[in-house]
mmCIF file of C-alpha atoms and ligand atoms in Angstrom:
data_model
loop_
_atom_site.group_PDB
_atom_site.id
_atom_site.type_symbol
_atom_site.label_atom_id
_atom_site.label_comp_id
_atom_site.label_asym_id
_atom_site.label_seq_id
_atom_site.Cartn_x
_atom_site.Cartn_y
_atom_site.Cartn_z
ATOM 1 C CA UNK A 13 -42.461 13.341 -10.938
ATOM 2 C CA UNK A 14 -39.771 12.961 -13.540
ATOM 3 C CA UNK A 15 -39.232 12.578 -17.246
ATOM 4 C CA UNK A 16 -42.345 11.825 -19.264
ATOM 5 C CA UNK A 17 -42.354 9.322 -22.118
ATOM 6 C CA UNK A 18 -44.356 10.063 -25.241
ATOM 7 C CA UNK A 19 -45.666 13.268 -26.745
ATOM 8 C CA UNK A 20 -44.568 16.035 -26.422
ATOM 9 C CA UNK A 21 -41.402 15.545 -24.326
ATOM 10 C CA UNK A 22 -40.437 11.968 -25.289
ATOM 11 C CA UNK A 23 -38.436 11.234 -22.149
ATOM 12 C CA UNK A 24 -36.123 14.196 -22.625
ATOM 13 C CA UNK A 25 -34.444 15.754 -19.601
ATOM 14 C CA UNK A 26 -34.755 19.449 -20.455
ATOM 15 C CA UNK A 27 -38.160 20.919 -21.287
ATOM 16 C CA UNK A 28 -38.749 24.504 -22.316
ATOM 17 C CA UNK A 29 -41.828 26.607 -21.663
ATOM 18 C CA UNK A 30 -42.276 28.446 -24.948
ATOM 19 C CA UNK A 31 -44.545 31.037 -23.322
ATOM 20 C CA UNK A 32 -42.148 32.122 -20.552
ATOM 21 C CA UNK A 33 -38.934 31.115 -22.352
ATOM 22 C CA UNK A 34 -37.849 29.127 -19.297
ATOM 23 C CA UNK A 35 -36.141 25.747 -19.255
ATOM 24 C CA UNK A 36 -36.810 22.995 -16.683
ATOM 25 C CA UNK A 37 -34.715 19.983 -15.621
ATOM 26 C CA UNK A 38 -37.166 17.084 -15.265
ATOM 27 C CA UNK A 39 -34.593 15.038 -13.333
ATOM 28 C CA UNK A 40 -34.920 17.672 -10.576
ATOM 29 C CA UNK A 41 -38.549 18.672 -11.051
ATOM 30 C CA UNK A 42 -40.228 20.549 -8.184
ATOM 31 C CA UNK A 43 -43.939 19.848 -7.985
ATOM 32 C CA UNK A 44 -45.128 22.420 -5.418
ATOM 33 C CA UNK A 45 -47.749 25.016 -6.229
ATOM 34 C CA UNK A 46 -46.288 27.686 -8.547
ATOM 35 C CA UNK A 47 -43.078 25.707 -9.005
ATOM 36 C CA UNK A 48 -42.259 23.885 -12.255
ATOM 37 C CA UNK A 49 -45.862 23.061 -13.296
ATOM 38 C CA UNK A 50 -44.649 20.781 -16.077
ATOM 39 C CA UNK A 51 -48.022 19.116 -16.563
ATOM 40 C CA UNK A 52 -49.653 22.528 -16.928
ATOM 41 C CA UNK A 53 -47.035 23.563 -19.499
ATOM 42 C CA UNK A 54 -47.679 20.381 -21.492
ATOM 43 C CA UNK A 55 -51.463 20.776 -21.240
ATOM 44 C CA UNK A 56 -51.237 24.358 -22.475
ATOM 45 C CA UNK A 57 -49.192 23.233 -25.477
ATOM 46 C CA UNK A 58 -46.175 25.272 -24.400
ATOM 47 C CA UNK A 59 -43.658 22.441 -23.943
ATOM 48 C CA UNK A 60 -40.628 22.077 -26.189
ATOM 49 C CA UNK A 61 -37.533 19.898 -26.097
ATOM 50 C CA UNK A 62 -33.993 20.629 -27.229
ATOM 51 C CA UNK A 63 -31.660 18.912 -29.645
ATOM 52 C CA UNK A 64 -29.226 18.060 -28.222
ATOM 53 C CA UNK A 65 -30.986 17.619 -24.875
ATOM 54 C CA UNK A 66 -28.669 19.927 -22.905
ATOM 55 C CA UNK A 67 -28.903 23.077 -20.808
ATOM 56 C CA UNK A 68 -26.346 24.734 -23.070
ATOM 57 C CA UNK A 69 -28.632 24.195 -26.059
ATOM 58 C CA UNK A 70 -31.584 25.710 -24.196
ATOM 59 C CA UNK A 71 -29.488 28.745 -23.316
ATOM 60 C CA UNK A 72 -28.353 29.109 -26.907
ATOM 61 C CA UNK A 73 -32.038 29.300 -27.898
ATOM 62 C CA UNK A 74 -32.602 32.115 -25.399
ATOM 63 C CA UNK A 75 -34.178 30.108 -22.559
ATOM 64 C CA UNK A 76 -33.625 31.152 -18.936
ATOM 65 C CA UNK A 77 -33.258 28.707 -16.022
ATOM 66 C CA UNK A 78 -36.279 27.780 -13.923
ATOM 67 C CA UNK A 79 -35.548 29.105 -10.417
ATOM 68 C CA UNK A 80 -36.831 25.899 -8.762
ATOM 69 C CA UNK A 81 -35.309 22.949 -10.617
ATOM 70 C CA UNK A 82 -32.154 24.571 -12.021
ATOM 71 C CA UNK A 83 -31.627 27.886 -10.244
ATOM 72 C CA UNK A 84 -29.426 30.789 -11.196
ATOM 73 C CA UNK A 85 -32.183 32.510 -13.137
ATOM 74 C CA UNK A 86 -30.991 35.724 -14.708
ATOM 75 C CA UNK A 87 -34.455 37.334 -14.411
HETATM 76 ZN ZN1 ZN B 4 -38.503 23.962 -13.113
#
């Protein structure tokens, strides 16, 4: 899997899970059970993108790294 065109992520690289406050890198998405679960996040209405589309922006909004696609989670 990879970036998704259209609503709600519009081909952006970094996608946040507003429920867990975690950010995912879709260019390195891990699709195993209990890994990124991007489609589940989108289905649940918990996906958000960042402007600009950078990891630094996600961090500045209080998002923590996904342990699977980014690593270095602080939780
Ligand atoms: Zn992830």
